[in-house]
Short mmCIF file of C-alpha atoms in Angstrom, two decimals:
data_model
loop_
_atom_site.label_atom_id
_atom_site.label_comp_id
_atom_site.label_asym_id
_atom_site.label_seq_id
_atom_site.Cartn_x
_atom_site.Cartn_y
_atom_site.Cartn_z
CA UNK P 1 -17.99 20.44 -26.69
CA UNK P 2 -17.96 21.32 -23.00
CA UNK P 3 -16.79 18.28 -21.06
CA UNK P 4 -18.16 17.61 -17.59
CA UNK P 5 -15.77 18.65 -14.84
CA UNK P 6 -14.02 16.39 -12.39
CA UNK P 7 -14.86 16.05 -8.70
CA UNK P 8 -11.73 16.24 -6.57
CA UNK P 9 -11.45 15.66 -2.84
CA UNK P 10 -8.41 17.09 -1.10
CA UNK P 11 -7.44 15.87 2.35
CA UNK P 12 -4.23 16.06 4.32
CA UNK P 13 -2.56 16.36 7.66
CA UNK P 14 -3.28 19.44 9.77
CA UNK P 15 -0.48 21.82 8.95
CA UNK P 16 0.12 20.27 5.51
CA UNK P 17 -0.83 23.58 3.94
CA UNK P 18 -3.66 22.13 1.85
CA UNK P 19 -5.86 25.18 2.39
CA UNK P 20 -3.20 27.52 1.03
CA UNK P 21 -2.51 25.26 -1.96
CA UNK P 22 -6.20 25.23 -2.89
CA UNK P 23 -6.51 29.00 -2.51
CA UNK P 24 -3.53 29.51 -4.86
CA UNK P 25 -4.88 26.96 -7.33
CA UNK P 26 -8.25 28.69 -7.50
CA UNK P 27 -6.61 32.09 -7.81
CA UNK P 28 -4.27 30.99 -10.60
CA UNK P 29 -6.81 28.98 -12.59
CA UNK P 30 -10.09 30.57 -11.61
CA UNK P 31 -11.74 29.69 -14.94
CA UNK P 32 -11.06 26.00 -14.37
CA UNK P 33 -11.91 25.30 -10.74
CA UNK P 34 -14.70 25.82 -8.23
CA UNK P 35 -14.38 25.27 -4.50
CA UNK P 36 -17.30 23.54 -2.86
CA UNK P 37 -18.69 25.41 0.17
CA UNK P 38 -19.84 23.22 3.06
CA UNK P 39 -23.05 23.66 5.03
CA UNK P 40 -22.90 23.67 8.83
CA UNK P 41 -25.13 24.20 11.83
CA UNK P 42 -22.36 25.78 13.90
CA UNK P 43 -22.46 29.51 14.64
CA UNK P 44 -20.55 31.83 12.28
CA UNK P 45 -17.33 33.18 13.76
CA UNK P 46 -16.50 36.90 13.46
CA UNK P 47 -15.64 37.70 9.85
CA UNK P 48 -17.21 34.56 8.37
CA UNK P 49 -19.69 35.18 5.59
CA UNK P 50 -22.65 32.95 4.75
CA UNK P 51 -21.95 31.25 1.40
CA UNK P 52 -18.20 31.96 1.54
CA UNK P 53 -16.71 30.09 4.50
CA UNK P 54 -19.88 28.03 5.01
CA UNK P 55 -23.56 27.97 4.32
CA UNK P 56 -24.86 28.57 7.86
CA UNK P 57 -28.03 26.58 8.48
CA UNK P 58 -30.27 25.75 11.42
CA UNK P 59 -30.42 22.15 12.63
CA UNK P 60 -33.96 21.95 11.24
CA UNK P 61 -32.83 23.18 7.79
CA UNK P 62 -29.85 20.82 7.81
CA UNK P 63 -31.96 17.78 8.72
CA UNK P 64 -34.38 18.70 5.94
CA UNK P 65 -31.41 18.62 3.50
CA UNK P 66 -30.47 15.17 4.83
CA UNK P 67 -34.08 13.99 4.34
CA UNK P 68 -34.10 15.29 0.75
CA UNK P 69 -30.77 13.61 -0.07
CA UNK P 70 -29.44 17.08 -0.85
CA UNK P 71 -25.99 16.39 0.63
CA UNK P 72 -23.16 14.40 -0.94
CA UNK P 73 -21.86 13.53 2.52
CA UNK P 74 -22.33 14.82 6.04
CA UNK P 75 -21.06 14.15 9.53
CA UNK P 76 -21.45 15.42 13.07
CA UNK P 77 -18.58 16.93 15.08
CA UNK P 78 -18.90 18.30 18.58
CA UNK P 79 -22.66 18.56 18.35
CA UNK P 80 -22.78 20.29 14.94
CA UNK P 81 -23.57 19.05 11.46
CA UNK P 82 -21.16 19.59 8.54
CA UNK P 83 -21.96 18.52 5.00
CA UNK P 84 -21.48 19.08 1.26
CA UNK P 85 -24.55 20.40 -0.59
CA UNK P 86 -25.08 18.44 -3.78
CA UNK P 87 -26.75 21.06 -5.99
CA UNK P 88 -23.81 23.50 -6.23
CA UNK P 89 -21.33 20.71 -6.97
CA UNK P 90 -23.50 19.28 -9.73
CA UNK P 91 -24.10 22.69 -11.32
CA UNK P 92 -20.38 23.44 -11.44
CA UNK P 93 -19.49 19.99 -12.81
CA UNK P 94 -22.13 20.34 -15.53
CA UNK P 95 -20.62 23.73 -16.45
CA UNK P 96 -17.29 21.98 -17.00
CA UNK P 97 -15.60 23.21 -13.83
CA UNK P 98 -13.46 20.91 -11.73
CA UNK P 99 -14.93 21.05 -8.25
CA UNK P 100 -12.72 20.76 -5.19
CA UNK P 101 -13.96 19.53 -1.82
CA UNK P 102 -11.68 19.94 1.15
CA UNK P 103 -12.78 17.23 3.58
CA UNK P 104 -11.19 14.55 5.76
CA UNK P 105 -10.64 10.97 4.65
CA UNK P 106 -13.76 9.36 6.12
CA UNK P 107 -16.01 11.86 4.32
CA UNK P 108 -13.90 11.51 1.18
CA UNK P 109 -14.37 7.75 1.05
CA UNK P 110 -18.14 8.23 1.35
CA UNK P 111 -18.03 10.65 -1.62
CA UNK P 112 -15.95 8.18 -3.65
CA UNK P 113 -18.49 5.44 -2.95
CA UNK P 114 -21.34 7.65 -4.19
CA UNK P 115 -19.35 9.10 -7.13
CA UNK P 116 -16.70 6.53 -8.14
CA UNK P 117 -15.19 9.00 -10.63
CA UNK P 118 -14.00 11.23 -7.78
CA UNK P 119 -10.29 11.92 -7.64
CA UNK P 120 -8.74 11.69 -4.16
CA UNK P 121 -5.64 13.76 -3.31
CA UNK P 122 -3.77 13.67 -0.02
CA UNK P 123 -1.35 16.44 0.96
CA UNK P 124 1.63 15.72 3.21
CA UNK P 125 4.69 17.64 4.37
CA UNK P 126 7.86 16.68 2.44
CA UNK P 127 9.18 14.13 4.93
CA UNK P 128 8.36 12.28 8.08
CA UNK P 129 10.83 14.52 9.94
CA UNK P 130 9.06 17.69 8.83
CA UNK P 131 5.67 16.21 9.71
CA UNK P 132 7.00 15.18 13.10
CA UNK P 133 8.40 18.66 13.68
CA UNK P 134 5.13 20.31 12.73
CA UNK P 135 3.18 17.95 14.94
CA UNK P 136 5.27 17.88 18.08
CA UNK P 137 7.14 21.17 17.73
CA UNK P 138 10.73 21.58 18.83
CA UNK P 139 10.32 19.92 22.20
CA UNK P 140 8.60 22.90 23.78
CA UNK P 141 5.13 21.31 23.88
CA UNK P 142 3.95 19.32 26.88
CA UNK P 143 3.51 15.57 26.56
CA UNK P 144 -0.27 15.74 26.57
CA UNK P 145 -0.38 18.16 23.59
CA UNK P 146 2.10 16.04 21.64
CA UNK P 147 0.07 12.90 22.30
CA UNK P 148 -3.14 14.60 21.20
CA UNK P 149 -1.59 15.87 17.94
CA UNK P 150 -0.07 12.53 17.05
CA UNK P 151 -3.40 10.86 17.77
CA UNK P 152 -5.14 13.27 15.42
CA UNK P 153 -2.52 12.74 12.70
CA UNK P 154 -2.98 8.97 12.94
CA UNK P 155 -6.72 9.47 12.46
CA UNK P 156 -6.08 11.88 9.57
CA UNK P 157 -4.00 9.25 7.74
CA UNK P 158 -6.43 6.39 8.28
CA UNK P 159 -7.54 5.20 4.83
CA UNK P 160 -4.94 7.14 2.81
CA UNK P 161 -4.05 3.94 0.89
CA UNK P 162 -7.36 4.30 -0.93
CA UNK P 163 -6.37 7.72 -2.26
CA UNK P 164 -5.25 8.27 -5.85
CA UNK P 165 -2.40 10.75 -5.40
CA UNK P 166 0.01 11.84 -2.71
CA UNK P 167 1.00 15.50 -3.04
CA UNK P 168 4.14 16.49 -1.20
CA UNK P 169 4.04 20.12 -0.08
CA UNK P 170 7.65 21.20 -0.17
CA UNK P 171 7.44 24.40 -2.20
CA UNK P 172 4.02 26.09 -2.56
CA UNK P 173 4.26 27.10 -6.25
CA UNK P 174 5.59 23.69 -7.31
CA UNK P 175 2.86 22.04 -5.34
CA UNK P 176 0.10 24.13 -6.92
CA UNK P 177 1.43 23.22 -10.38
CA UNK P 178 1.59 19.54 -9.42
CA UNK P 179 -2.01 19.54 -8.26
CA UNK P 180 -3.08 21.25 -11.49
CA UNK P 181 -1.09 18.73 -13.58
CA UNK P 182 -2.51 15.77 -11.71
CA UNK P 183 -6.09 16.92 -12.23
CA UNK P 184 -5.68 17.83 -15.91
CA UNK P 185 -3.70 14.66 -16.71
CA UNK P 186 -6.30 12.55 -14.96
CA UNK P 187 -8.87 13.68 -17.53
CA UNK P 188 -6.85 11.86 -20.18
CA UNK P 189 -7.17 8.49 -18.46
CA UNK P 190 -8.50 5.80 -20.76
CA UNK P 191 -11.14 4.90 -18.16
CA UNK P 192 -12.53 8.46 -18.45
CA UNK P 193 -12.49 8.38 -22.27
CA UNK P 194 -13.98 5.03 -23.00
CA UNK P 195 -16.76 6.60 -25.11
CA UNK P 196 -14.22 8.21 -27.43
CA UNK P 197 -12.40 4.88 -27.80
CA UNK P 198 -15.59 2.97 -28.52
CA UNK P 199 -16.57 5.61 -31.06
CA UNK P 200 -13.24 5.22 -32.87
CA UNK P 201 -13.49 1.44 -32.84
CA UNK P 202 -17.03 1.31 -34.18
CA UNK P 203 -16.19 3.92 -36.81
CA UNK P 204 -13.21 1.84 -37.97
CA UNK P 205 -15.23 -1.36 -38.07
CA UNK P 206 -18.25 0.25 -39.68
CA UNK P 207 -16.43 1.49 -42.78
CA UNK C 1 17.64 10.62 -3.05
CA UNK C 2 17.50 9.58 -6.70
CA UNK C 3 14.17 7.89 -7.35
CA UNK C 4 13.95 5.06 -9.86
CA UNK C 5 12.56 6.20 -13.20
CA UNK C 6 9.30 5.14 -14.76
CA UNK C 7 8.92 2.80 -17.72
CA UNK C 8 6.51 4.24 -20.30
CA UNK C 9 5.20 2.56 -23.40
CA UNK C 10 3.81 4.79 -26.13
CA UNK C 11 1.64 3.34 -28.87
CA UNK C 12 -0.77 4.91 -31.31
CA UNK C 13 -2.35 4.87 -34.72
CA UNK C 14 -0.09 5.18 -37.74
CA UNK C 15 -0.10 8.86 -38.54
CA UNK C 16 -0.95 9.87 -34.97
CA UNK C 17 2.35 11.70 -34.79
CA UNK C 18 3.63 9.76 -31.78
CA UNK C 19 7.18 9.67 -33.12
CA UNK C 20 7.32 13.46 -33.42
CA UNK C 21 5.83 13.94 -29.94
CA UNK C 22 8.47 11.68 -28.41
CA UNK C 23 11.30 13.41 -30.26
CA UNK C 24 10.10 16.81 -28.96
CA UNK C 25 9.67 15.46 -25.44
CA UNK C 26 13.22 14.11 -25.36
CA UNK C 27 14.60 17.31 -26.84
CA UNK C 28 12.76 19.55 -24.35
CA UNK C 29 13.43 17.44 -21.26
CA UNK C 30 16.59 15.57 -22.16
CA UNK C 31 17.71 15.30 -18.52
CA UNK C 32 14.50 13.48 -17.62
CA UNK C 33 13.89 10.96 -20.37
CA UNK C 34 15.65 8.21 -22.29
CA UNK C 35 14.33 6.57 -25.42
CA UNK C 36 14.74 2.82 -25.61
CA UNK C 37 16.40 1.61 -28.81
CA UNK C 38 15.05 -1.65 -30.23
CA UNK C 39 17.12 -4.51 -31.58
CA UNK C 40 16.29 -5.99 -34.97
CA UNK C 41 17.56 -8.53 -37.46
CA UNK C 42 16.38 -6.54 -40.46
CA UNK C 43 18.96 -4.84 -42.70
CA UNK C 44 19.80 -1.18 -41.94
CA UNK C 45 18.28 1.28 -44.41
CA UNK C 46 20.42 4.05 -45.89
CA UNK C 47 21.15 6.64 -43.18
CA UNK C 48 20.23 4.39 -40.26
CA UNK C 49 22.92 4.12 -37.58
CA UNK C 50 23.51 1.09 -35.34
CA UNK C 51 22.51 2.03 -31.77
CA UNK C 52 20.47 5.05 -32.90
CA UNK C 53 17.54 3.84 -35.01
CA UNK C 54 18.09 0.21 -34.02
CA UNK C 55 20.68 -2.17 -32.68
CA UNK C 56 21.27 -4.23 -35.84
CA UNK C 57 21.87 -7.88 -34.95
CA UNK C 58 22.20 -11.17 -36.80
CA UNK C 59 19.52 -13.82 -36.30
CA UNK C 60 22.03 -15.86 -34.32
CA UNK C 61 22.83 -12.93 -32.01
CA UNK C 62 19.15 -12.13 -31.57
CA UNK C 63 18.23 -15.71 -30.70
CA UNK C 64 21.06 -15.76 -28.19
CA UNK C 65 19.50 -12.67 -26.54
CA UNK C 66 16.14 -14.48 -26.42
CA UNK C 67 17.84 -17.50 -24.81
CA UNK C 68 19.49 -15.29 -22.19
CA UNK C 69 16.21 -13.52 -21.35
CA UNK C 70 17.94 -10.31 -22.38
CA UNK C 71 14.83 -8.84 -24.06
CA UNK C 72 11.83 -7.28 -22.35
CA UNK C 73 9.64 -8.29 -25.28
CA UNK C 74 10.18 -9.39 -28.85
CA UNK C 75 8.14 -10.31 -31.90
CA UNK C 76 8.59 -11.37 -35.50
CA UNK C 77 7.33 -9.32 -38.46
CA UNK C 78 7.81 -10.24 -42.07
CA UNK C 79 10.59 -12.67 -41.26
CA UNK C 80 12.58 -10.36 -38.97
CA UNK C 81 12.93 -10.16 -35.24
CA UNK C 82 12.26 -6.92 -33.33
CA UNK C 83 12.75 -6.60 -29.58
CA UNK C 84 13.58 -4.39 -26.60
CA UNK C 85 16.96 -5.06 -24.93
CA UNK C 86 16.54 -5.21 -21.17
CA UNK C 87 19.97 -3.99 -20.00
CA UNK C 88 19.76 -0.44 -21.38
CA UNK C 89 16.25 0.07 -19.99
CA UNK C 90 17.22 -1.13 -16.53
CA UNK C 91 20.37 1.03 -16.44
CA UNK C 92 18.42 4.16 -17.35
CA UNK C 93 15.62 3.43 -14.86
CA UNK C 94 18.19 2.89 -12.09
CA UNK C 95 19.76 6.25 -13.00
CA UNK C 96 16.37 7.88 -12.39
CA UNK C 97 15.49 8.44 -16.05
CA UNK C 98 12.00 7.80 -17.35
CA UNK C 99 12.41 5.37 -20.22
CA UNK C 100 10.13 5.49 -23.23
CA UNK C 101 9.43 2.50 -25.46
CA UNK C 102 7.61 3.10 -28.71
CA UNK C 103 5.95 -0.22 -29.51
CA UNK C 104 2.56 -1.49 -30.62
CA UNK C 105 -0.16 -2.66 -28.24
CA UNK C 106 0.53 -6.40 -28.26
CA UNK C 107 4.17 -5.85 -27.28
CA UNK C 108 3.10 -3.22 -24.76
CA UNK C 109 0.77 -5.61 -22.97
CA UNK C 110 3.61 -8.14 -22.71
CA UNK C 111 5.82 -5.46 -21.13
CA UNK C 112 3.05 -4.52 -18.68
CA UNK C 113 2.69 -8.16 -17.66
CA UNK C 114 6.42 -8.44 -16.96
CA UNK C 115 6.68 -4.96 -15.35
CA UNK C 116 3.27 -4.10 -13.87
CA UNK C 117 4.47 -0.58 -12.99
CA UNK C 118 4.72 0.31 -16.69
CA UNK C 119 2.67 3.29 -17.80
CA UNK C 120 0.81 2.80 -21.08
CA UNK C 121 -0.01 5.80 -23.30
CA UNK C 122 -1.95 5.70 -26.55
CA UNK C 123 -1.81 8.58 -29.04
CA UNK C 124 -4.77 9.36 -31.30
CA UNK C 125 -5.70 12.10 -33.72
CA UNK C 126 -8.13 14.66 -32.22
CA UNK C 127 -11.34 13.13 -33.57
CA UNK C 128 -12.74 10.18 -35.41
CA UNK C 129 -13.18 12.42 -38.45
CA UNK C 130 -9.51 13.37 -38.51
CA UNK C 131 -8.44 9.77 -38.02
CA UNK C 132 -10.76 8.72 -40.82
CA UNK C 133 -9.35 11.42 -43.08
CA UNK C 134 -5.78 10.40 -42.34
CA UNK C 135 -6.59 6.76 -42.94
CA UNK C 136 -8.69 6.90 -46.06
CA UNK C 137 -7.56 10.21 -47.50
CA UNK C 138 -9.97 12.54 -49.25
CA UNK C 139 -11.53 9.93 -51.46
CA UNK C 140 -8.59 9.71 -53.82
CA UNK C 141 -7.36 6.30 -52.63
CA UNK C 142 -8.57 3.08 -54.22
CA UNK C 143 -10.85 0.76 -52.26
CA UNK C 144 -8.13 -1.82 -51.64
CA UNK C 145 -5.77 0.71 -50.03
CA UNK C 146 -8.56 2.11 -47.84
CA UNK C 147 -9.51 -1.38 -46.70
CA UNK C 148 -5.91 -2.23 -45.86
CA UNK C 149 -5.41 0.94 -43.82
CA UNK C 150 -8.64 0.50 -41.89
CA UNK C 151 -7.68 -3.10 -41.19
CA UNK C 152 -4.34 -2.00 -39.82
CA UNK C 153 -5.94 0.72 -37.67
CA UNK C 154 -8.36 -1.83 -36.19
CA UNK C 155 -5.38 -3.99 -35.26
CA UNK C 156 -3.54 -0.98 -33.86
CA UNK C 157 -6.46 -0.19 -31.53
CA UNK C 158 -6.96 -3.76 -30.32
CA UNK C 159 -6.39 -3.78 -26.55
CA UNK C 160 -6.37 0.02 -26.08
CA UNK C 161 -8.87 -0.33 -23.20
CA UNK C 162 -6.03 -1.73 -21.11
CA UNK C 163 -4.01 1.45 -21.56
CA UNK C 164 -3.68 4.07 -18.82
CA UNK C 165 -3.93 7.31 -20.80
CA UNK C 166 -5.29 8.50 -24.10
CA UNK C 167 -3.30 11.40 -25.55
CA UNK C 168 -5.06 13.42 -28.21
CA UNK C 169 -2.63 14.91 -30.72
CA UNK C 170 -4.28 18.13 -31.77
CA UNK C 171 -1.47 20.63 -31.28
CA UNK C 172 2.12 19.29 -31.01
CA UNK C 173 3.37 21.59 -28.22
CA UNK C 174 0.27 21.07 -26.09
CA UNK C 175 0.56 17.36 -26.62
CA UNK C 176 4.22 17.24 -25.56
CA UNK C 177 3.32 19.13 -22.36
CA UNK C 178 0.42 16.77 -21.70
CA UNK C 179 2.62 13.71 -22.03
CA UNK C 180 5.18 15.28 -19.69
CA UNK C 181 2.44 16.16 -17.16
CA UNK C 182 0.94 12.69 -17.29
CA UNK C 183 4.28 11.01 -16.62
CA UNK C 184 5.35 13.36 -13.84
CA UNK C 185 1.91 13.34 -12.17
CA UNK C 186 1.83 9.55 -12.34
CA UNK C 187 4.86 9.44 -10.03
CA UNK C 188 2.71 10.97 -7.31
CA UNK C 189 0.19 8.12 -7.35
CA UNK C 190 -0.39 6.63 -3.92
CA UNK C 191 0.27 3.16 -5.35
CA UNK C 192 3.78 4.30 -6.32
CA UNK C 193 4.44 5.88 -2.91
CA UNK C 194 3.20 3.24 -0.57
CA UNK C 195 6.58 3.05 1.19
CA UNK C 196 6.46 6.74 2.07
CA UNK C 197 2.93 6.32 3.43
CA UNK C 198 3.86 3.29 5.51
CA UNK C 199 6.90 5.14 6.85
CA UNK C 200 4.71 8.04 7.96
CA UNK C 201 2.19 5.73 9.57
CA UNK C 202 4.72 3.70 11.50
CA UNK C 203 6.52 6.88 12.58
CA UNK C 204 3.27 8.33 13.91
CA UNK C 205 2.35 5.14 15.74
CA UNK C 206 5.86 4.58 17.06
CA UNK C 207 6.11 7.85 18.97
#
């Protein structure tokens, strides 16, 4: 029996290395995972391929997707739309793949509201000191840059208490294995297997 | 920094193989885990060693432990006391070991109430059919025996919805790895790392 896959949202501080972790995870367990590709109305940058980095859409096309409820979540940044097309995610889940979305917390919480089964992971550097170092550098940045980065990090952490797991990126390989373990272990949660439990109980009582 | 260990209760159907899984887990990762030894007032059976299978105590000694709140949980079966001494568990947790208690659901729920951080795992055979086969045999048992076993299994499953994870014992090695993954992944839950998150947040805001 092919079980439905799990929807996983990964967020984290800029510089937490979450992109690299996900790339390694998908490379190592390509049979198991699928990475969701976002749609956007921004222009492709040199080297970006439609359907790989993003699905590049016109504003008209994007707003049509909104109207058809074809996006799991979407938001506007600097005059452009960004969103997660629903169809691809649902196809992959139905095929038993665990689908990973890499989005920030506010989008993640919208996804969780729509799909309460979603697993939320947040990636951080190994300590506050390391985070601080990555954010403000070694004292060579000007005050304005430091202030801007800290401000962004505060925004990036807003709502993290509602996440399920905190993944500490100390060593890349360890971290990839941790993420894989978290996701696979999560499938064994009683709340995700209530049908199996009810089946056992009714079988026992029906004899 | 040595983190405090996790308290884990493992329950399961008779014949689910939970004892064997735990033995393998402790053998494979002996640095990581400690198995809690229960106290009992029943007589030792041939080959049983005090402090290994059980701490063998007199009724007077046991009731003194109850009076001193020295047991995490206890119950009476067939005229004997059985319980979990608190001191050993707390020592091991403080030393960073993950401590495993093998007790039935009713005792487990008492432990969870006293220590809400406790992780509850329930072990089942891979399918209802296999469970059924193990319980009632291949039709060679008399009706009374079958009825008794089913009755016990119904009791054994009562309250399983309140457990955290359902571990399916299909293949022993896989199962041991799953249990290890579940426990180690569980340590990364946001709810168990709220101090780290608050530290990061206040550090970011304090700059």
